[in-house]
């Protein structure tokens, strides 16, 4: 039986030679998963022909550049599926760095950004001022 992650991974662009963009829904809006997937793929001995992997957490895609002497497009997709399967099964170690991201280094699209917190604080202060003025 196929892994559920393998069913969801699809090639969305492969027109440029030795470059492939793959949809990987499990990394969408998940910077830690994306970083772990990239690190695992680039450090895998079986994937030594892959020299670049760039995840996009906004679109949930992974851009992979590879050397054709080492891998075919199908092999690259299989290597990505293997890495995603390892990630889903928890077989990729999550380091302390990944467990405790710094607030200042949060990725775009993160729920609480500094701008959001400033906007909320500004609205609370304005609401308190309006309430004080209304009770006079």
Short mmCIF file of N, CA and C in Angstrom, two decimals:
data_model
loop_
_atom_site.label_atom_id
_atom_site.label_comp_id
_atom_site.label_asym_id
_atom_site.label_seq_id
_atom_site.Cartn_x
_atom_site.Cartn_y
_atom_site.Cartn_z
N UNK A 1 0.84 -1.18 0.00
CA UNK A 1 0.00 0.00 0.00
C UNK A 1 0.88 1.24 0.00
N UNK A 2 0.53 2.22 -0.81
CA UNK A 2 1.30 3.45 -0.91
C UNK A 2 1.14 4.30 0.33
N UNK A 3 2.19 5.06 0.66
CA UNK A 3 2.13 6.03 1.75
C UNK A 3 1.22 7.17 1.31
N UNK A 4 0.46 7.74 2.24
CA UNK A 4 -0.46 8.84 1.91
C UNK A 4 0.30 10.04 1.38
N UNK A 5 1.53 10.27 1.86
CA UNK A 5 2.33 11.41 1.40
C UNK A 5 2.68 11.26 -0.07
N UNK A 6 2.89 10.04 -0.53
CA UNK A 6 3.25 9.81 -1.92
C UNK A 6 2.09 10.15 -2.84
N UNK A 7 0.87 9.93 -2.40
CA UNK A 7 -0.29 10.22 -3.22
C UNK A 7 -0.49 11.72 -3.42
N UNK A 8 -0.05 12.53 -2.45
CA UNK A 8 -0.28 13.96 -2.51
C UNK A 8 0.83 14.71 -3.24
N UNK A 9 2.01 14.15 -3.38
CA UNK A 9 3.13 14.82 -4.02
C UNK A 9 2.94 14.77 -5.53
N UNK A 10 2.99 15.95 -6.17
CA UNK A 10 2.82 16.02 -7.61
C UNK A 10 3.84 16.96 -8.23
N UNK A 11 4.24 16.66 -9.44
CA UNK A 11 5.13 17.53 -10.20
C UNK A 11 4.28 18.63 -10.81
N UNK A 12 4.65 19.88 -10.55
CA UNK A 12 3.85 20.97 -11.12
C UNK A 12 4.60 21.74 -12.21
N UNK A 13 5.94 21.59 -12.27
CA UNK A 13 6.68 22.23 -13.35
C UNK A 13 7.98 21.48 -13.60
N UNK A 14 8.18 21.09 -14.86
CA UNK A 14 9.40 20.37 -15.21
C UNK A 14 9.89 20.73 -16.61
N UNK A 15 9.57 21.92 -17.07
CA UNK A 15 9.93 22.33 -18.43
C UNK A 15 11.39 22.77 -18.56
N UNK A 16 11.98 23.26 -17.47
CA UNK A 16 13.39 23.67 -17.49
C UNK A 16 14.24 22.43 -17.23
N UNK A 17 15.23 22.16 -18.09
CA UNK A 17 16.04 20.95 -17.90
C UNK A 17 16.76 20.94 -16.55
N UNK A 18 16.77 19.78 -15.93
CA UNK A 18 17.48 19.53 -14.66
C UNK A 18 16.94 20.35 -13.50
N UNK A 19 15.69 20.72 -13.61
CA UNK A 19 15.05 21.52 -12.56
C UNK A 19 13.59 21.09 -12.50
N UNK A 20 13.09 20.88 -11.29
CA UNK A 20 11.72 20.39 -11.14
C UNK A 20 11.08 21.04 -9.91
N UNK A 21 9.84 21.45 -10.07
CA UNK A 21 9.09 22.01 -8.94
C UNK A 21 8.02 20.98 -8.57
N UNK A 22 8.00 20.63 -7.28
CA UNK A 22 7.12 19.57 -6.80
C UNK A 22 6.21 20.13 -5.71
N UNK A 23 4.92 19.83 -5.81
CA UNK A 23 3.98 20.24 -4.75
C UNK A 23 4.09 19.23 -3.61
N UNK A 24 4.39 19.77 -2.41
CA UNK A 24 4.53 18.96 -1.19
C UNK A 24 3.62 19.60 -0.14
N UNK A 25 2.35 19.20 -0.07
CA UNK A 25 1.41 19.84 0.85
C UNK A 25 1.82 19.80 2.31
N UNK A 26 2.61 18.84 2.71
CA UNK A 26 2.97 18.73 4.13
C UNK A 26 3.92 19.84 4.60
N UNK A 27 4.49 20.64 3.68
CA UNK A 27 5.37 21.74 4.10
C UNK A 27 4.68 23.10 4.03
N UNK A 28 3.43 23.12 3.56
CA UNK A 28 2.74 24.40 3.41
C UNK A 28 2.53 25.04 4.79
N UNK A 29 3.04 26.25 4.94
CA UNK A 29 2.98 27.05 6.17
C UNK A 29 3.68 26.36 7.35
N UNK A 30 4.67 25.51 7.06
CA UNK A 30 5.41 24.80 8.10
C UNK A 30 6.90 24.93 7.82
N UNK A 31 7.49 26.00 8.31
CA UNK A 31 8.89 26.29 8.05
C UNK A 31 9.81 25.19 8.58
N UNK A 32 9.51 24.67 9.76
CA UNK A 32 10.36 23.63 10.34
C UNK A 32 10.36 22.38 9.47
N UNK A 33 9.19 21.95 9.03
CA UNK A 33 9.10 20.78 8.14
C UNK A 33 9.86 21.03 6.84
N UNK A 34 9.70 22.23 6.29
CA UNK A 34 10.37 22.57 5.04
C UNK A 34 11.88 22.51 5.21
N UNK A 35 12.39 23.07 6.31
CA UNK A 35 13.83 23.04 6.55
C UNK A 35 14.34 21.63 6.76
N UNK A 36 13.58 20.83 7.50
CA UNK A 36 13.99 19.44 7.73
C UNK A 36 13.99 18.64 6.43
N UNK A 37 12.99 18.86 5.59
CA UNK A 37 12.92 18.17 4.30
C UNK A 37 14.11 18.55 3.43
N UNK A 38 14.40 19.84 3.35
CA UNK A 38 15.54 20.31 2.56
C UNK A 38 16.84 19.71 3.07
N UNK A 39 17.05 19.77 4.37
CA UNK A 39 18.29 19.25 4.96
C UNK A 39 18.43 17.75 4.70
N UNK A 40 17.35 17.00 4.88
CA UNK A 40 17.41 15.56 4.68
C UNK A 40 17.71 15.23 3.22
N UNK A 41 17.06 15.94 2.32
CA UNK A 41 17.25 15.67 0.89
C UNK A 41 18.69 15.98 0.46
N UNK A 42 19.23 17.10 0.91
CA UNK A 42 20.58 17.49 0.50
C UNK A 42 21.67 16.68 1.19
N UNK A 43 21.36 16.07 2.31
CA UNK A 43 22.38 15.28 3.02
C UNK A 43 22.27 13.78 2.76
N UNK A 44 21.28 13.36 2.00
CA UNK A 44 21.07 11.95 1.70
C UNK A 44 22.15 11.44 0.74
N UNK A 45 22.80 10.35 1.09
CA UNK A 45 23.85 9.77 0.24
C UNK A 45 23.29 9.32 -1.12
N UNK A 46 22.06 8.85 -1.13
CA UNK A 46 21.46 8.39 -2.39
C UNK A 46 21.09 9.54 -3.31
N UNK A 47 21.06 10.76 -2.77
CA UNK A 47 20.63 11.93 -3.54
C UNK A 47 21.79 12.87 -3.82
N UNK A 48 23.00 12.32 -4.03
CA UNK A 48 24.15 13.20 -4.18
C UNK A 48 24.13 14.01 -5.48
N UNK A 49 23.29 13.68 -6.43
CA UNK A 49 23.15 14.47 -7.65
C UNK A 49 22.26 15.69 -7.47
N UNK A 50 21.56 15.76 -6.35
CA UNK A 50 20.71 16.92 -6.06
C UNK A 50 21.58 17.95 -5.36
N UNK A 51 21.74 19.11 -6.01
CA UNK A 51 22.63 20.12 -5.44
C UNK A 51 21.89 21.36 -4.94
N UNK A 52 20.58 21.43 -5.12
CA UNK A 52 19.82 22.57 -4.64
C UNK A 52 18.38 22.14 -4.35
N UNK A 53 17.87 22.55 -3.20
CA UNK A 53 16.47 22.30 -2.84
C UNK A 53 15.97 23.55 -2.14
N UNK A 54 14.93 24.13 -2.68
CA UNK A 54 14.40 25.38 -2.13
C UNK A 54 12.91 25.25 -1.85
N UNK A 55 12.54 25.09 -0.58
CA UNK A 55 11.13 24.98 -0.24
C UNK A 55 10.45 26.35 -0.22
N UNK A 56 9.18 26.37 -0.58
CA UNK A 56 8.36 27.58 -0.49
C UNK A 56 7.18 27.22 0.39
N UNK A 57 7.15 27.76 1.62
CA UNK A 57 6.10 27.39 2.55
C UNK A 57 4.76 28.05 2.24
N UNK A 58 4.79 29.14 1.47
CA UNK A 58 3.54 29.83 1.13
C UNK A 58 2.76 29.00 0.11
N UNK A 59 3.46 28.47 -0.90
CA UNK A 59 2.78 27.68 -1.93
C UNK A 59 2.81 26.18 -1.65
N UNK A 60 3.66 25.75 -0.72
CA UNK A 60 3.78 24.32 -0.43
C UNK A 60 4.49 23.57 -1.53
N UNK A 61 5.52 24.20 -2.10
CA UNK A 61 6.26 23.56 -3.19
C UNK A 61 7.73 23.46 -2.84
N UNK A 62 8.43 22.61 -3.58
CA UNK A 62 9.86 22.41 -3.40
C UNK A 62 10.51 22.45 -4.78
N UNK A 63 11.43 23.41 -4.96
CA UNK A 63 12.19 23.50 -6.20
C UNK A 63 13.47 22.69 -6.02
N UNK A 64 13.71 21.76 -6.93
CA UNK A 64 14.88 20.89 -6.84
C UNK A 64 15.68 21.01 -8.13
N UNK A 65 16.99 21.25 -7.97
CA UNK A 65 17.91 21.26 -9.11
C UNK A 65 18.82 20.06 -8.95
N UNK A 66 19.03 19.33 -10.04
CA UNK A 66 19.79 18.09 -9.97
C UNK A 66 20.67 17.91 -11.19
N UNK A 67 21.65 17.04 -11.06
CA UNK A 67 22.56 16.74 -12.16
C UNK A 67 22.02 15.51 -12.89
N UNK A 68 21.79 15.61 -14.22
CA UNK A 68 21.18 14.49 -14.95
C UNK A 68 22.06 13.25 -15.05
N UNK A 69 23.35 13.38 -14.82
CA UNK A 69 24.21 12.20 -14.85
C UNK A 69 23.97 11.30 -13.65
N UNK A 70 23.43 11.86 -12.57
CA UNK A 70 23.17 11.09 -11.36
C UNK A 70 21.73 10.61 -11.28
N UNK A 71 20.77 11.46 -11.68
CA UNK A 71 19.35 11.13 -11.47
C UNK A 71 18.49 11.51 -12.66
N UNK A 72 17.44 10.75 -12.85
CA UNK A 72 16.39 11.13 -13.79
C UNK A 72 15.33 11.88 -13.00
N UNK A 73 14.39 12.48 -13.70
CA UNK A 73 13.31 13.21 -13.03
C UNK A 73 12.52 12.29 -12.10
N UNK A 74 12.25 11.07 -12.55
CA UNK A 74 11.49 10.12 -11.75
C UNK A 74 12.23 9.76 -10.46
N UNK A 75 13.55 9.61 -10.57
CA UNK A 75 14.33 9.30 -9.37
C UNK A 75 14.30 10.44 -8.37
N UNK A 76 14.33 11.68 -8.87
CA UNK A 76 14.27 12.85 -7.98
C UNK A 76 12.95 12.86 -7.24
N UNK A 77 11.85 12.61 -7.96
CA UNK A 77 10.53 12.57 -7.33
C UNK A 77 10.48 11.47 -6.27
N UNK A 78 11.05 10.31 -6.57
CA UNK A 78 11.07 9.20 -5.61
C UNK A 78 11.89 9.57 -4.36
N UNK A 79 13.01 10.28 -4.56
CA UNK A 79 13.82 10.71 -3.41
C UNK A 79 13.07 11.71 -2.54
N UNK A 80 12.34 12.60 -3.17
CA UNK A 80 11.53 13.56 -2.40
C UNK A 80 10.43 12.83 -1.65
N UNK A 81 9.77 11.88 -2.31
CA UNK A 81 8.72 11.09 -1.65
C UNK A 81 9.29 10.34 -0.44
N UNK A 82 10.49 9.80 -0.61
CA UNK A 82 11.14 9.07 0.48
C UNK A 82 11.43 10.00 1.66
N UNK A 83 11.92 11.20 1.36
CA UNK A 83 12.23 12.17 2.43
C UNK A 83 10.95 12.62 3.13
N UNK A 84 9.89 12.86 2.37
CA UNK A 84 8.61 13.28 2.97
C UNK A 84 8.05 12.16 3.83
N UNK A 85 8.17 10.93 3.37
CA UNK A 85 7.69 9.78 4.15
C UNK A 85 8.46 9.68 5.47
N UNK A 86 9.77 9.87 5.42
CA UNK A 86 10.58 9.85 6.65
C UNK A 86 10.15 10.97 7.59
N UNK A 87 9.87 12.12 7.04
CA UNK A 87 9.44 13.27 7.85
C UNK A 87 8.11 12.98 8.53
N UNK A 88 7.16 12.43 7.78
CA UNK A 88 5.83 12.13 8.33
C UNK A 88 5.89 11.04 9.40
N UNK A 89 6.81 10.11 9.24
CA UNK A 89 6.93 9.02 10.21
C UNK A 89 7.80 9.41 11.40
N UNK A 90 8.36 10.62 11.39
CA UNK A 90 9.18 11.08 12.50
C UNK A 90 10.58 10.50 12.51
N UNK A 91 11.06 10.08 11.36
CA UNK A 91 12.39 9.47 11.30
C UNK A 91 13.49 10.49 11.02
N UNK A 92 13.13 11.76 10.89
CA UNK A 92 14.12 12.82 10.74
C UNK A 92 14.20 13.53 12.08
N UNK A 93 15.40 13.61 12.61
CA UNK A 93 15.59 14.19 13.93
C UNK A 93 15.33 15.68 13.94
N UNK A 94 14.54 16.14 14.89
CA UNK A 94 14.29 17.56 15.08
C UNK A 94 15.24 18.05 16.15
N UNK A 95 16.10 18.99 15.80
CA UNK A 95 17.11 19.48 16.73
C UNK A 95 16.52 20.56 17.63
N UNK A 96 17.28 20.97 18.63
CA UNK A 96 16.85 22.03 19.54
C UNK A 96 16.58 23.33 18.77
N UNK A 97 17.36 23.57 17.74
CA UNK A 97 17.16 24.77 16.92
C UNK A 97 15.76 24.80 16.34
N UNK A 98 15.28 23.64 15.90
CA UNK A 98 13.95 23.57 15.30
C UNK A 98 12.84 23.60 16.34
N UNK A 99 13.14 23.17 17.56
CA UNK A 99 12.11 23.15 18.60
C UNK A 99 11.86 24.53 19.18
N UNK A 100 12.86 25.42 19.16
CA UNK A 100 12.74 26.73 19.79
C UNK A 100 13.08 27.85 18.82
N UNK A 101 12.24 28.11 17.83
CA UNK A 101 12.56 29.21 16.91
C UNK A 101 12.45 30.55 17.63
N UNK A 102 13.29 31.49 17.26
CA UNK A 102 13.27 32.82 17.85
C UNK A 102 12.11 33.61 17.26
N UNK A 103 11.47 34.43 18.08
CA UNK A 103 10.33 35.22 17.62
C UNK A 103 10.73 36.15 16.49
N UNK A 104 11.92 36.77 16.58
CA UNK A 104 12.37 37.71 15.57
C UNK A 104 12.66 37.06 14.24
N UNK A 105 12.80 35.75 14.21
CA UNK A 105 13.13 35.03 12.99
C UNK A 105 11.93 34.28 12.41
N UNK A 106 10.73 34.64 12.83
CA UNK A 106 9.55 33.92 12.37
C UNK A 106 9.36 34.11 10.87
N UNK A 107 8.86 33.11 10.24
CA UNK A 107 8.67 33.12 8.80
C UNK A 107 7.47 33.97 8.40
N UNK A 108 7.47 34.48 7.16
CA UNK A 108 6.30 35.20 6.68
C UNK A 108 5.08 34.28 6.73
N UNK A 109 3.95 34.82 7.10
CA UNK A 109 2.75 34.01 7.18
C UNK A 109 2.55 33.38 8.55
N UNK A 110 3.50 33.61 9.46
CA UNK A 110 3.35 33.08 10.81
C UNK A 110 2.18 33.79 11.48
N UNK A 111 1.52 33.14 12.41
CA UNK A 111 0.30 33.70 12.99
C UNK A 111 0.56 35.00 13.74
N UNK A 112 1.51 35.00 14.65
CA UNK A 112 1.80 36.21 15.41
C UNK A 112 3.08 36.84 14.90
N UNK A 113 2.92 37.93 14.18
CA UNK A 113 4.08 38.69 13.73
C UNK A 113 4.16 39.96 14.56
N UNK A 114 5.28 40.61 14.51
CA UNK A 114 5.42 41.86 15.26
C UNK A 114 4.39 42.89 14.81
N UNK A 115 4.17 42.96 13.49
CA UNK A 115 3.20 43.93 12.96
C UNK A 115 1.80 43.66 13.50
N UNK A 116 1.42 42.40 13.57
CA UNK A 116 0.11 42.05 14.10
C UNK A 116 -0.01 42.46 15.57
N UNK A 117 1.02 42.18 16.34
CA UNK A 117 0.99 42.55 17.76
C UNK A 117 0.92 44.06 17.95
N UNK A 118 1.65 44.83 17.12
CA UNK A 118 1.59 46.29 17.20
C UNK A 118 0.19 46.79 16.84
N UNK A 119 -0.41 46.20 15.82
CA UNK A 119 -1.77 46.59 15.44
C UNK A 119 -2.78 46.29 16.54
N UNK A 120 -2.66 45.15 17.16
CA UNK A 120 -3.58 44.78 18.25
C UNK A 120 -3.40 45.74 19.42
N UNK A 121 -2.15 46.01 19.80
CA UNK A 121 -1.88 46.92 20.91
C UNK A 121 -2.43 48.31 20.61
N UNK A 122 -2.25 48.79 19.39
CA UNK A 122 -2.78 50.10 19.00
C UNK A 122 -4.29 50.15 19.08
N UNK A 123 -4.95 49.10 18.64
CA UNK A 123 -6.41 49.06 18.70
C UNK A 123 -6.93 49.00 20.14
N UNK A 124 -6.24 48.29 21.00
CA UNK A 124 -6.64 48.22 22.41
C UNK A 124 -6.50 49.58 23.06
N UNK A 125 -5.39 50.26 22.81
CA UNK A 125 -5.18 51.59 23.39
C UNK A 125 -6.23 52.57 22.88
N UNK A 126 -6.51 52.53 21.59
CA UNK A 126 -7.51 53.43 21.02
C UNK A 126 -8.89 53.12 21.61
N UNK A 127 -9.22 51.86 21.80
CA UNK A 127 -10.50 51.48 22.39
C UNK A 127 -10.63 51.97 23.82
N UNK A 128 -9.57 51.88 24.59
CA UNK A 128 -9.59 52.37 25.98
C UNK A 128 -9.79 53.88 25.99
N UNK A 129 -9.10 54.60 25.14
CA UNK A 129 -9.25 56.06 25.07
C UNK A 129 -10.68 56.46 24.70
N UNK A 130 -11.27 55.77 23.74
CA UNK A 130 -12.64 56.07 23.33
C UNK A 130 -13.60 55.76 24.48
N UNK A 131 -13.38 54.68 25.21
CA UNK A 131 -14.24 54.34 26.33
C UNK A 131 -14.14 55.38 27.44
N UNK A 132 -12.92 55.87 27.71
CA UNK A 132 -12.74 56.89 28.75
C UNK A 132 -13.43 58.19 28.32
N UNK A 133 -13.28 58.56 27.07
CA UNK A 133 -13.92 59.80 26.59
C UNK A 133 -15.43 59.69 26.59
N UNK A 134 -15.96 58.51 26.32
CA UNK A 134 -17.41 58.32 26.27
C UNK A 134 -18.03 58.36 27.66
N UNK A 135 -17.29 58.02 28.69
CA UNK A 135 -17.86 58.02 30.04
C UNK A 135 -17.79 59.40 30.69
N UNK A 136 -17.18 60.36 30.08
CA UNK A 136 -17.12 61.71 30.64
C UNK A 136 -18.32 62.51 30.34
#
